[in-house]
Amino acid sequence: MKKNPVFVAMCNQKGGVGKSAMTILLAGYYHYLKGLNVAVVDCDYPQYSLIRLKERDMRTVENSEYFKQQMINQWNRIQ
């Protein structure tokens, strides 16, 4: 069976309404809970909001034993 890609766009002219946060949440939902392959393209030049969100998340995990353990548990659960 051939699968057709689904495109989802998050947009708004106003800044600070949660576009990047919602994009990360949707991408995680579709990938981790629905098992789909997801590609995220950040077109918010020059802010690169998605990269900064992921960098902040990595710093949080690196500095917290609790989040490290949660990440290991998730990795083991989804392989």
C-alpha positions as a printed Julia matrix, in Angstrom:
79×3 Matrix{Float64}:
  0.0    0.0    0.0
  1.39   3.38  -0.99
  1.38   5.98   1.76
  0.89   9.63   0.91
  2.65  12.25   3.03
  0.62  14.61   5.16
  1.78  18.21   5.41
  0.95  20.32   8.47
  1.85  24.01   8.6
  1.83  26.21  11.69
  1.65  29.9   10.91
  0.58  33.21  12.36
  1.77  36.74  11.69
  2.09  37.54  15.38
  5.06  36.31  17.34
  4.83  34.59  20.69
  1.6   32.7   20.1
  3.13  29.22  20.54
  3.82  28.12  16.96
  7.19  26.55  17.78
  5.97  24.9   20.97
  2.92  23.45  19.19
  5.11  22.22  16.33
  7.4   20.35  18.74
  4.42  18.86  20.59
  2.73  17.7   17.37
  5.95  16.25  15.96
  6.58  14.35  19.2
  3.0   13.09  19.3
  3.05  11.8   15.73
  6.49  10.23  16.1
  6.47   8.75  19.61
  2.8    7.92  20.09
  1.65   7.23  16.53
  4.93   5.72  15.25
  5.11   7.93  12.17
  8.21   9.31  10.5
  8.25  13.08  10.98
 10.28  15.85   9.34
 10.17  19.34  10.81
 11.29  22.35   8.76
 11.88  25.61  10.63
 11.3   28.56   8.29
 11.5   31.2   11.04
 14.66  32.9    9.8
 16.64  34.33  11.57
 15.25  33.11  14.91
 15.6   29.34  14.47
 13.15  28.83  17.34
 12.93  25.05  17.03
 16.69  24.55  17.29
 16.81  26.73  20.39
 13.95  24.77  21.98
 15.73  21.46  21.37
 19.05  22.86  22.65
 17.31  24.02  25.84
 15.74  20.58  26.24
 19.14  18.89  25.87
 20.71  21.18  28.48
 17.86  20.36  30.85
 18.4   16.62  30.37
 22.18  16.91  30.7
 21.84  18.73  34.04
 19.19  16.51  35.64
 19.54  12.9   36.74
 15.74  12.62  36.79
 15.38  13.65  33.14
 18.32  11.43  32.13
 16.51   8.45  33.63
 13.25   9.47  31.94
 15.07   9.68  28.6
 16.59   6.21  29.1
 13.17   4.79  30.02
 11.61   6.32  26.92
 14.42   5.01  24.71
 13.97   1.49  26.09
 10.2    1.71  25.63
 10.28   2.8   21.97
 13.56   1.14  20.93
